[in-house]
Short mmCIF file of C-alpha atoms in Angstrom, two decimals:
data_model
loop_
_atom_site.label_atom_id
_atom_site.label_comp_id
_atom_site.label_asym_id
_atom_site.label_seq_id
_atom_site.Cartn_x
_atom_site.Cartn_y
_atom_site.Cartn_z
CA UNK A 1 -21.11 5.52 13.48
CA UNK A 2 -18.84 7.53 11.55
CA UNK A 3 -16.01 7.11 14.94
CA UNK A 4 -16.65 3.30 13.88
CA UNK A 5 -15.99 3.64 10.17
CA UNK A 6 -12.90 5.35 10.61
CA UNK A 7 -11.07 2.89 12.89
CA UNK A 8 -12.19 0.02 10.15
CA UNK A 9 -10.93 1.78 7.70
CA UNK A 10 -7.76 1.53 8.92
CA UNK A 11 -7.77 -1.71 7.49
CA UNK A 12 -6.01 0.22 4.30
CA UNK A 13 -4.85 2.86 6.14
CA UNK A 14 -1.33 4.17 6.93
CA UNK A 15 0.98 0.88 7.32
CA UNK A 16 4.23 3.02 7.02
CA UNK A 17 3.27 5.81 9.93
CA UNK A 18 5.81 6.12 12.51
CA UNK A 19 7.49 9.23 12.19
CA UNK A 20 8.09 12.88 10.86
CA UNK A 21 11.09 14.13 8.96
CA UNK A 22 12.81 12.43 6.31
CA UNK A 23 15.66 13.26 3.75
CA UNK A 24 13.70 14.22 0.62
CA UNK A 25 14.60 12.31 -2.35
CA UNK A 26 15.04 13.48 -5.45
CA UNK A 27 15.19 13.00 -9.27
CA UNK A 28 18.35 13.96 -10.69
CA UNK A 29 17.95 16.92 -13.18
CA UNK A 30 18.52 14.41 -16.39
CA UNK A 31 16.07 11.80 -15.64
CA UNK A 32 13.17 14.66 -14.95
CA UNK A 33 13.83 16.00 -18.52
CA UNK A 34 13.87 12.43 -19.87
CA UNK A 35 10.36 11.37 -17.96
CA UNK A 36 6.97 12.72 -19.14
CA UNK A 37 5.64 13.26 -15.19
CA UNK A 38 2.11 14.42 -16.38
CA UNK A 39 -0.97 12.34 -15.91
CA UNK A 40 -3.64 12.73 -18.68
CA UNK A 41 -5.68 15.37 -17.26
CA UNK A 42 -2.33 17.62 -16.80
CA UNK A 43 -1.56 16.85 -13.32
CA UNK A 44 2.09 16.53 -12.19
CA UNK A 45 3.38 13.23 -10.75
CA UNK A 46 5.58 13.70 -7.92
CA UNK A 47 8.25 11.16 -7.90
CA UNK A 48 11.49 10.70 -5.86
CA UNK A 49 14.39 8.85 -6.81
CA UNK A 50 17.47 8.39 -4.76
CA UNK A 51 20.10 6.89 -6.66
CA UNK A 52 22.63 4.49 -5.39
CA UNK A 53 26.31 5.04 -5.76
CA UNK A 54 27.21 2.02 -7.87
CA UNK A 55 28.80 2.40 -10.78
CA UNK A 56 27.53 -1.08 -12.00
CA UNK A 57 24.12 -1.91 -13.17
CA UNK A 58 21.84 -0.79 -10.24
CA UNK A 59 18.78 -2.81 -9.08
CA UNK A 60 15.34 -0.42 -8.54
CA UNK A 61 13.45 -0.85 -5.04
CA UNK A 62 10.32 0.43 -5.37
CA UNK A 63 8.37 1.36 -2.19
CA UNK A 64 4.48 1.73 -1.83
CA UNK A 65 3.53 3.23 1.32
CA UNK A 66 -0.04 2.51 2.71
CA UNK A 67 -3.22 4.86 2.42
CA UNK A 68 -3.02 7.66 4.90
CA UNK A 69 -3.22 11.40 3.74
CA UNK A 70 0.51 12.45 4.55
CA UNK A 71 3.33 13.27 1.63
CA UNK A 72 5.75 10.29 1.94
CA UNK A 73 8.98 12.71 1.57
CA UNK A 74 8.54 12.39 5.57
CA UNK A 75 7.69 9.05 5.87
CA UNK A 76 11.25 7.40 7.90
CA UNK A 77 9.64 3.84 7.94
CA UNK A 78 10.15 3.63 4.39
CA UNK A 79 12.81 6.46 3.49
CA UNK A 80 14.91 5.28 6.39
CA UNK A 81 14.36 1.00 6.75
CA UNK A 82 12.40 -0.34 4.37
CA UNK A 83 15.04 1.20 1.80
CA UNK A 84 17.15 -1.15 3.06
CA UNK A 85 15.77 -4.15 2.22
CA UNK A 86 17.67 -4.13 -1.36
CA UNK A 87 21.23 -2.94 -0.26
CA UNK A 88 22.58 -1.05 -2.97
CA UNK A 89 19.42 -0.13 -5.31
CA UNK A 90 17.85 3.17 -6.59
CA UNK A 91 15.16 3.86 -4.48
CA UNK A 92 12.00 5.05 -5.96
CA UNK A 93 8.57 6.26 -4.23
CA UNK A 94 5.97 8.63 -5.61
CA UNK A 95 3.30 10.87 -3.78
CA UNK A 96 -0.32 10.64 -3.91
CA UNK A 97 -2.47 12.18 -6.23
CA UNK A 98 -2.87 15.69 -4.88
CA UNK A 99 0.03 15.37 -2.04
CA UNK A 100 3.78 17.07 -2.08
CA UNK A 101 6.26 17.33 0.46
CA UNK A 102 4.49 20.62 1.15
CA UNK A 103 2.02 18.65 3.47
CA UNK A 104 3.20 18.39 6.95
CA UNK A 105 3.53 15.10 8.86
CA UNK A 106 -0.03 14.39 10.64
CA UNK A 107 -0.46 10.70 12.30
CA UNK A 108 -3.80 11.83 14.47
CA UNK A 109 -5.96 10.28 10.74
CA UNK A 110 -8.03 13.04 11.57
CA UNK A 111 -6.55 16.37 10.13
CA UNK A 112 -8.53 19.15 8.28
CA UNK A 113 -5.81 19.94 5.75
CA UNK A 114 -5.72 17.18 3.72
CA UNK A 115 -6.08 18.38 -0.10
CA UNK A 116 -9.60 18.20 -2.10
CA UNK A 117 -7.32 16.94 -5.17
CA UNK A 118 -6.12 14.03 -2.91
CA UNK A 119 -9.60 13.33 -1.62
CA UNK A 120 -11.19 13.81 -4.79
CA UNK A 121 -8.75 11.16 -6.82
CA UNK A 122 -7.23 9.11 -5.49
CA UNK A 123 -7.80 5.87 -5.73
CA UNK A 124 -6.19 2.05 -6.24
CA UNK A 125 -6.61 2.75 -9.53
CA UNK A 126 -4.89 6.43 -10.06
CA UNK A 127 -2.38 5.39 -7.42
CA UNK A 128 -1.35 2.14 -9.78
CA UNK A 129 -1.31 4.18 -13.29
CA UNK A 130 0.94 6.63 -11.47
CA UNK A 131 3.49 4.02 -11.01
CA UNK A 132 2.72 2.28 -14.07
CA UNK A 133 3.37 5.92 -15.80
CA UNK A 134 7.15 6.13 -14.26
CA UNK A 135 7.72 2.52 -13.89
CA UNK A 136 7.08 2.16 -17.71
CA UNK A 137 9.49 5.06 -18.82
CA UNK A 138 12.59 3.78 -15.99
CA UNK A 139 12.41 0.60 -17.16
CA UNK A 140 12.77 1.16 -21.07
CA UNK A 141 15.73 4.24 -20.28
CA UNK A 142 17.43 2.28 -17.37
CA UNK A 143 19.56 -0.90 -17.16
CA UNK A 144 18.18 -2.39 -13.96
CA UNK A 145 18.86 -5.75 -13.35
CA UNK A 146 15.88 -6.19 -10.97
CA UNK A 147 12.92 -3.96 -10.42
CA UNK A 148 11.55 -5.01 -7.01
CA UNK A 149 8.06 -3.62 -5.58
CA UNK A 150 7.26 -3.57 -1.82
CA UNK A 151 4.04 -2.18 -0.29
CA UNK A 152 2.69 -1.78 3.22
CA UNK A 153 -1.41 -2.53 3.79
CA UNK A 154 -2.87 -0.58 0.79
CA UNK A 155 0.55 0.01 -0.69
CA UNK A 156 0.70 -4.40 -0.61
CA UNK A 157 -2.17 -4.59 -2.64
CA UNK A 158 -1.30 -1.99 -5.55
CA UNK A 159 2.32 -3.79 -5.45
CA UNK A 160 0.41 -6.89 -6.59
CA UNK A 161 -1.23 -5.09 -9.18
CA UNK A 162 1.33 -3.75 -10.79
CA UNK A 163 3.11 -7.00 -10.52
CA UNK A 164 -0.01 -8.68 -12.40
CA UNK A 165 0.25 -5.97 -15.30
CA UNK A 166 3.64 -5.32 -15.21
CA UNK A 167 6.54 -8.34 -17.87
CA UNK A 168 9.61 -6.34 -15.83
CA UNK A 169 8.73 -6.50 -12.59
CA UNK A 170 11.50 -9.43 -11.19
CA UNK A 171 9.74 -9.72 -7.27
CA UNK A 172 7.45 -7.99 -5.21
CA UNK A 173 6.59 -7.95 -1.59
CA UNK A 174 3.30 -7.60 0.41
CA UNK A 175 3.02 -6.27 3.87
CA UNK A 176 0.01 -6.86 5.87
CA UNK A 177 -2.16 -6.17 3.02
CA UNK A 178 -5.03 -8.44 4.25
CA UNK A 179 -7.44 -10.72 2.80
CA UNK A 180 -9.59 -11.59 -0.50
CA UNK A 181 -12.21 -8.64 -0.01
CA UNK A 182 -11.49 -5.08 1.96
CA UNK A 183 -15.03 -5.55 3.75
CA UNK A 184 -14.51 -8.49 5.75
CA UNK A 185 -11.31 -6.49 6.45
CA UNK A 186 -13.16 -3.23 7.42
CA UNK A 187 -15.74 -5.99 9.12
CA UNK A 188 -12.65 -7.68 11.83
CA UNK A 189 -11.31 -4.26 12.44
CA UNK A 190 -14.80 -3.05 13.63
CA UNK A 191 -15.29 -7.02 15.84
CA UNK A 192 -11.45 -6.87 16.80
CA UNK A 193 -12.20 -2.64 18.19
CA UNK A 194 -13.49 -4.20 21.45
CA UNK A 195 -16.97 -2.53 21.34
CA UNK A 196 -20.10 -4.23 22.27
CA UNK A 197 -21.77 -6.55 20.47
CA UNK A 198 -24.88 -4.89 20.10
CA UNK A 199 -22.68 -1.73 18.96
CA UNK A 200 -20.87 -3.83 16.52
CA UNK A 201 -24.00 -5.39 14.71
CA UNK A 202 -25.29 -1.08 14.26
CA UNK A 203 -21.83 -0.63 13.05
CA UNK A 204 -22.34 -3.66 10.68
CA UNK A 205 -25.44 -2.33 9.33
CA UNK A 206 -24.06 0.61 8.38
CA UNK A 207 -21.06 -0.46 6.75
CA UNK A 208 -22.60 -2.82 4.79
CA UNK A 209 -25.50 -0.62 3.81
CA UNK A 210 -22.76 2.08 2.50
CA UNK A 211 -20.89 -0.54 0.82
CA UNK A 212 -24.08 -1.85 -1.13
CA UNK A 213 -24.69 2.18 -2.13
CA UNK A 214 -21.12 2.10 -3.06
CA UNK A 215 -20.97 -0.34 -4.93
CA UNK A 216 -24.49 -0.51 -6.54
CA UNK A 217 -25.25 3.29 -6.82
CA UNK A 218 -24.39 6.54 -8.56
CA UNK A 219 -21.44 8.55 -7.18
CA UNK A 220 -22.00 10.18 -4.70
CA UNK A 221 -20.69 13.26 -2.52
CA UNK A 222 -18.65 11.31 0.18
CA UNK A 223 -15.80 11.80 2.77
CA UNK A 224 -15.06 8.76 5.25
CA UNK A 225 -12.12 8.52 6.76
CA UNK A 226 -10.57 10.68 4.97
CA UNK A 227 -11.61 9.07 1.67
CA UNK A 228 -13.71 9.78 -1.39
CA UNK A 229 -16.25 8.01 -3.39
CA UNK A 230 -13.16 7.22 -6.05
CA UNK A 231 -10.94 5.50 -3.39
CA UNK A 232 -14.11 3.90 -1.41
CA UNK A 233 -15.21 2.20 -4.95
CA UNK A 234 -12.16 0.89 -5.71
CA UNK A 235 -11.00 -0.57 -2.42
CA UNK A 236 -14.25 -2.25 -2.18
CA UNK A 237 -14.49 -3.35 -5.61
CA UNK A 238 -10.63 -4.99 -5.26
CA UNK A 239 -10.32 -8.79 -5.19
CA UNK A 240 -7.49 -9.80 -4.01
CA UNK A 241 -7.62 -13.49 -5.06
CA UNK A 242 -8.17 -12.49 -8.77
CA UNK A 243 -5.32 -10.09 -8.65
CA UNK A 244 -2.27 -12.40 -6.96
CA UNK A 245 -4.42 -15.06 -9.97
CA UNK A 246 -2.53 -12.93 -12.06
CA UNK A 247 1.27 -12.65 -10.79
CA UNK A 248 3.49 -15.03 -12.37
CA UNK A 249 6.99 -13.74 -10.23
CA UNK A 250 8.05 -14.26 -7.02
CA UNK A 251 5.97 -12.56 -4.13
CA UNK A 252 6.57 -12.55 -0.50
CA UNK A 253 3.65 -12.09 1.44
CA UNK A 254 3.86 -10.83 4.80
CA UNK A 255 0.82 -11.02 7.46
CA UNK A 256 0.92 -10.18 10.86
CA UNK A 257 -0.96 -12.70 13.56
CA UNK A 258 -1.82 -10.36 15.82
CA UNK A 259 -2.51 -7.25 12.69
CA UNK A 260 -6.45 -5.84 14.57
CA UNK A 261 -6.99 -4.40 11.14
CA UNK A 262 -7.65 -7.29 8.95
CA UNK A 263 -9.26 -10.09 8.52
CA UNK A 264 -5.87 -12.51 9.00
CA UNK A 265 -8.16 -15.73 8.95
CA UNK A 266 -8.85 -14.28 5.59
CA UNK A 267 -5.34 -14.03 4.31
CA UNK A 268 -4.48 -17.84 5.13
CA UNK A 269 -7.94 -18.86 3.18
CA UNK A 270 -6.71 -16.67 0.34
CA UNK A 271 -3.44 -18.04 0.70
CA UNK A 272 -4.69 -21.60 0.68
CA UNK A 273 -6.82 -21.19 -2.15
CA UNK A 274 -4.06 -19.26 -4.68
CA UNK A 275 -1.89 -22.46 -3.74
CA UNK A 276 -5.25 -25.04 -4.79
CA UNK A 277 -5.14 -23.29 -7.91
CA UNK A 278 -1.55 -24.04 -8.32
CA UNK A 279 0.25 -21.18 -7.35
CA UNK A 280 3.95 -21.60 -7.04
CA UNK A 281 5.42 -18.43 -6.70
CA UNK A 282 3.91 -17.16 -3.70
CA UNK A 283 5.71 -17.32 -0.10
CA UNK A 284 3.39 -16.51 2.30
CA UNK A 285 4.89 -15.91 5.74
CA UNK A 286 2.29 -15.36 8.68
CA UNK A 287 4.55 -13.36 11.03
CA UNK A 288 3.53 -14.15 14.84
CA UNK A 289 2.44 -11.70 17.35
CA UNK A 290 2.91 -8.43 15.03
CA UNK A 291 0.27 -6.32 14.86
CA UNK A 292 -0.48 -4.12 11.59
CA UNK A 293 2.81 -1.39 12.27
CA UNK A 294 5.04 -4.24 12.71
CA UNK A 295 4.99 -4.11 16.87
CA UNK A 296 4.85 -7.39 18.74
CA UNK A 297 2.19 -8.05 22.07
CA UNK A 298 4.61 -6.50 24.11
CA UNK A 299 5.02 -3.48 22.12
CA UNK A 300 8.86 -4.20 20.83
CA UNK A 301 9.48 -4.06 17.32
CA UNK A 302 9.26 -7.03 14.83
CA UNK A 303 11.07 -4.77 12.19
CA UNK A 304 14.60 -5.73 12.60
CA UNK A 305 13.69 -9.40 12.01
CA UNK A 306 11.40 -8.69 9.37
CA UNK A 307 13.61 -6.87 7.81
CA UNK A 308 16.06 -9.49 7.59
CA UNK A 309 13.46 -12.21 6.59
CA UNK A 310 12.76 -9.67 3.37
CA UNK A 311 16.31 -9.58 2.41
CA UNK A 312 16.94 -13.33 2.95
CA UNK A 313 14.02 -14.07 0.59
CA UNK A 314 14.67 -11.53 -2.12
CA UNK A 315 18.46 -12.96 -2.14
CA UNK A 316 17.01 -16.29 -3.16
CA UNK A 317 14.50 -15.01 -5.42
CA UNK A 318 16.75 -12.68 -7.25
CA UNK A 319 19.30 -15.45 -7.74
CA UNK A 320 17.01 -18.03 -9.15
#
């Protein structure tokens, strides 16, 4: 049962996995004496920014990487192409609660070494005040002209929550961040896994029976799939629909037909129902055939294109 869990909750999981070493980033040695990098209980944020070589006013791409227990120093999806989605712009990501650079690159989802701060933590919640902590202090000291989020499966949904709470955000984009609810996510994962019917109805069971203790109980002592309780509570708690409700700029989102780790059905209903409710500043783009790491059925990348679809969109948005 616990095998099953773990491949659903992939849902969330790791969007930007795909290889090992990347150029660390880092903050230049003004802007960490200007920036108060503490959280309240007297933990230090670990933030990188890479800033561009323009001389003008600079634009901030922000990137969000998905929910997988690896430092994203050594993430190349995002250091290395999804940088490159605002030509020109600082370049900011930050590390998990718990996580540095010190971590080495694990893609198995399975590793021992994963920190007991990280587990302990993090969650949508700490990962979003995080940002909101730098984002807050770069935006009053710096003269961007845009701030622009992206995020990758978990990383899509805390973009649109800081979009929600956050007047300087100018556009944000969502990448296969799935439906209204993370359960009928965690729920198509398990169906769209291949096993048995009779397997997937146990399986079923037992999600939903954690979910209700999750969500109805104490805390609790837990780690699934490389989660705790904290991260657990507030994936399940999240409702999509009631945060995009609340994001007034322009955001792209991005879902993958053929994405095994979602509920994609879900996504267009959400979609559909944002727009009923008069929603006019959300593009949603259903991408066809790519699967949750941006592959196509026949295993080539959709990433070039997509790429180029992000920066055609952000050029209009950013102009209007």
């Amino acid at each position: 049962m616990k095998r099953h869990w773990h491949a659903a909750a992939s849902a969330f999981a790791a969007l930007f996995t795909v290889s090992a070493t990347a150029a660390l980033f880092t903050v230049s040695a003004t802007a960490a004496t200007e920036l108060d990098l503490k959280r309240e209980d007297g933990s230090q944020i670990t933030m990188y920014l890479e800033r561009s070589q323009k001389e003008a006013k600079a634009d901030l791409l922000v990137l969000i990487q998905g929910s997988d227990c690896n430092s994203v120093a050594h993430n190349t999806l995002i250091n290395q192409k999804f940088s490159e989605v605002l030509p020109g712009a600082d370049v900011l990501t930050i590390e998990k609660y718990g996580i540095t650079s010190h971590l080495p690159w694990d893609r198995s989802g399975e590793r021992e070494d994963c920190p007991a701060a990280y587990l302990q933590n993090d969650s949508l919640a700490q990962r979003t005040s995080d940002y909101l902590k730098v984002l807050d202090q770069l935006a009053e000291r710096a003269t961007y002209e845009n701030i622009v989020l992206l995020g990758g499966s978990e990383g899509a949904v805390i973009a649109n929550i800081i979009a929600a709470r956050a007047d300087y955000v100018s556009a944000s984009v969502a990448l296969n961040g799935g439906g209204r609810f993370f359960k009928d996510d965690v729920l198509a994962s398990m169906k769209n896994s291949g096993m048995p019917e009779h397997a997937y109805e146990q399986a079923k069971q037992g999600f939903n029976q954690f979910a209700a203790q999750v969500l109805e109980g104490k805390p609790f002592p837990v780690s699934m799939s490389l989660h705790g309780y904290r991260w657990w509570h507030s994936v399940l708690s999240a409702d999509q629909l009631e945060i995009l409700g609340d994001v007034g700029t322009p955001t792209l989102i991005v879902q993958g037909t053929a994405d095994k780790n979602v509920d994609v059905a879900a996504t267009g209903e959400m979609i559909s129902e944002l727009r009923h409710k008069g929603a006019t500043n959300i593009t949603y783009l259903a991408y066809e055939g790519m699967g949750h790491h941006f592959q196509r059925d026949d295993n080539t990348s959709a990433l070039p294109n997509l790429i180029a679809d992000i920066q055609s969109w952000l050029n209009a948005a950013l102009s209007n």
